[in-house]
């Protein structure tokens, strides 16, 4: 999955830095784009700041304050150009209502963020292995 785009939607600066560090340590070649909330993410998917090509993967913490992740997931799933994006919910907090809603929106996975930096690298290494063995559409948007 080299030379593709990944969008991370998370407003916790420490978590964002941990993800960036893990991507660097693992050598993930995809470009990581950052959005602090659902509105900013939507602009990056369909607005003035549209990422091109459209990200194949979105990582989102739907339980962060000021991130309306379920709203964003709904918009992604009904949009013809975005509905095939793999969305992974990665969070530290438990919220059964959000978990059920996200799973009902056909997410690729609902996972808990590791607390320790070495575990975050291992966590993203496993995800990267998965991303590299699955097939994505070659269609460019």
mmCIF file with all atom_site columns, N, CA, C and O in Angstrom, residues 4 23 28 50 88 96 117 125:
data_model
loop_
_atom_site.group_PDB
_atom_site.id
_atom_site.type_symbol
_atom_site.label_atom_id
_atom_site.label_alt_id
_atom_site.label_comp_id
_atom_site.label_asym_id
_atom_site.label_entity_id
_atom_site.label_seq_id
_atom_site.pdbx_PDB_ins_code
_atom_site.Cartn_x
_atom_site.Cartn_y
_atom_site.Cartn_z
_atom_site.occupancy
_atom_site.B_iso_or_equiv
_atom_site.pdbx_formal_charge
_atom_site.auth_seq_id
_atom_site.auth_comp_id
_atom_site.auth_asym_id
_atom_site.auth_atom_id
_atom_site.pdbx_PDB_model_num
ATOM 1  N N  . UNK A 1 4   ? 0.151   5.739  -0.886 1.00 0.00 ? 4   UNK A N  1
ATOM 2  C CA . UNK A 1 4   ? -1.268  6.046  -0.779 1.00 0.00 ? 4   UNK A CA 1
ATOM 3  C C  . UNK A 1 4   ? -1.460  6.981  0.410  1.00 0.00 ? 4   UNK A C  1
ATOM 4  O O  . UNK A 1 4   ? -0.510  7.315  1.111  1.00 0.00 ? 4   UNK A O  1
ATOM 5  N N  . UNK A 1 23  ? 4.578   5.248  12.636 1.00 0.00 ? 23  UNK A N  1
ATOM 6  C CA . UNK A 1 23  ? 4.651   5.179  11.174 1.00 0.00 ? 23  UNK A CA 1
ATOM 7  C C  . UNK A 1 23  ? 6.113   5.310  10.716 1.00 0.00 ? 23  UNK A C  1
ATOM 8  O O  . UNK A 1 23  ? 6.562   4.592  9.832  1.00 0.00 ? 23  UNK A O  1
ATOM 9  N N  . UNK A 1 28  ? 6.289   3.016  7.281  1.00 0.00 ? 28  UNK A N  1
ATOM 10 C CA . UNK A 1 28  ? 5.073   3.053  6.475  1.00 0.00 ? 28  UNK A CA 1
ATOM 11 C C  . UNK A 1 28  ? 5.221   4.154  5.439  1.00 0.00 ? 28  UNK A C  1
ATOM 12 O O  . UNK A 1 28  ? 5.489   5.303  5.773  1.00 0.00 ? 28  UNK A O  1
ATOM 13 N N  . UNK A 1 50  ? -9.418  18.924 -0.207 1.00 0.00 ? 50  UNK A N  1
ATOM 14 C CA . UNK A 1 50  ? -9.569  17.520 -0.580 1.00 0.00 ? 50  UNK A CA 1
ATOM 15 C C  . UNK A 1 50  ? -8.215  16.864 -0.850 1.00 0.00 ? 50  UNK A C  1
ATOM 16 O O  . UNK A 1 50  ? -7.403  17.374 -1.614 1.00 0.00 ? 50  UNK A O  1
ATOM 17 N N  . UNK A 1 88  ? -11.034 2.368  10.395 1.00 0.00 ? 88  UNK A N  1
ATOM 18 C CA . UNK A 1 88  ? -10.680 1.700  11.637 1.00 0.00 ? 88  UNK A CA 1
ATOM 19 C C  . UNK A 1 88  ? -10.943 2.671  12.773 1.00 0.00 ? 88  UNK A C  1
ATOM 20 O O  . UNK A 1 88  ? -10.455 3.797  12.753 1.00 0.00 ? 88  UNK A O  1
ATOM 21 N N  . UNK A 1 96  ? -20.260 1.755  24.519 1.00 0.00 ? 96  UNK A N  1
ATOM 22 C CA . UNK A 1 96  ? -20.964 0.679  23.815 1.00 0.00 ? 96  UNK A CA 1
ATOM 23 C C  . UNK A 1 96  ? -21.897 1.193  22.732 1.00 0.00 ? 96  UNK A C  1
ATOM 24 O O  . UNK A 1 96  ? -22.052 0.561  21.685 1.00 0.00 ? 96  UNK A O  1
ATOM 25 N N  . UNK A 1 117 ? 4.285   3.325  24.307 1.00 0.00 ? 117 UNK A N  1
ATOM 26 C CA . UNK A 1 117 ? 4.775   3.650  22.963 1.00 0.00 ? 117 UNK A CA 1
ATOM 27 C C  . UNK A 1 117 ? 5.271   2.433  22.202 1.00 0.00 ? 117 UNK A C  1
ATOM 28 O O  . UNK A 1 117 ? 5.037   2.311  20.999 1.00 0.00 ? 117 UNK A O  1
ATOM 29 N N  . UNK A 1 125 ? 2.359   -1.878 13.402 1.00 0.00 ? 125 UNK A N  1
ATOM 30 C CA . UNK A 1 125 ? 3.084   -2.831 12.571 1.00 0.00 ? 125 UNK A CA 1
ATOM 31 C C  . UNK A 1 125 ? 2.140   -3.947 12.102 1.00 0.00 ? 125 UNK A C  1
ATOM 32 O O  . UNK A 1 125 ? 2.161   -4.340 10.929 1.00 0.00 ? 125 UNK A O  1
#
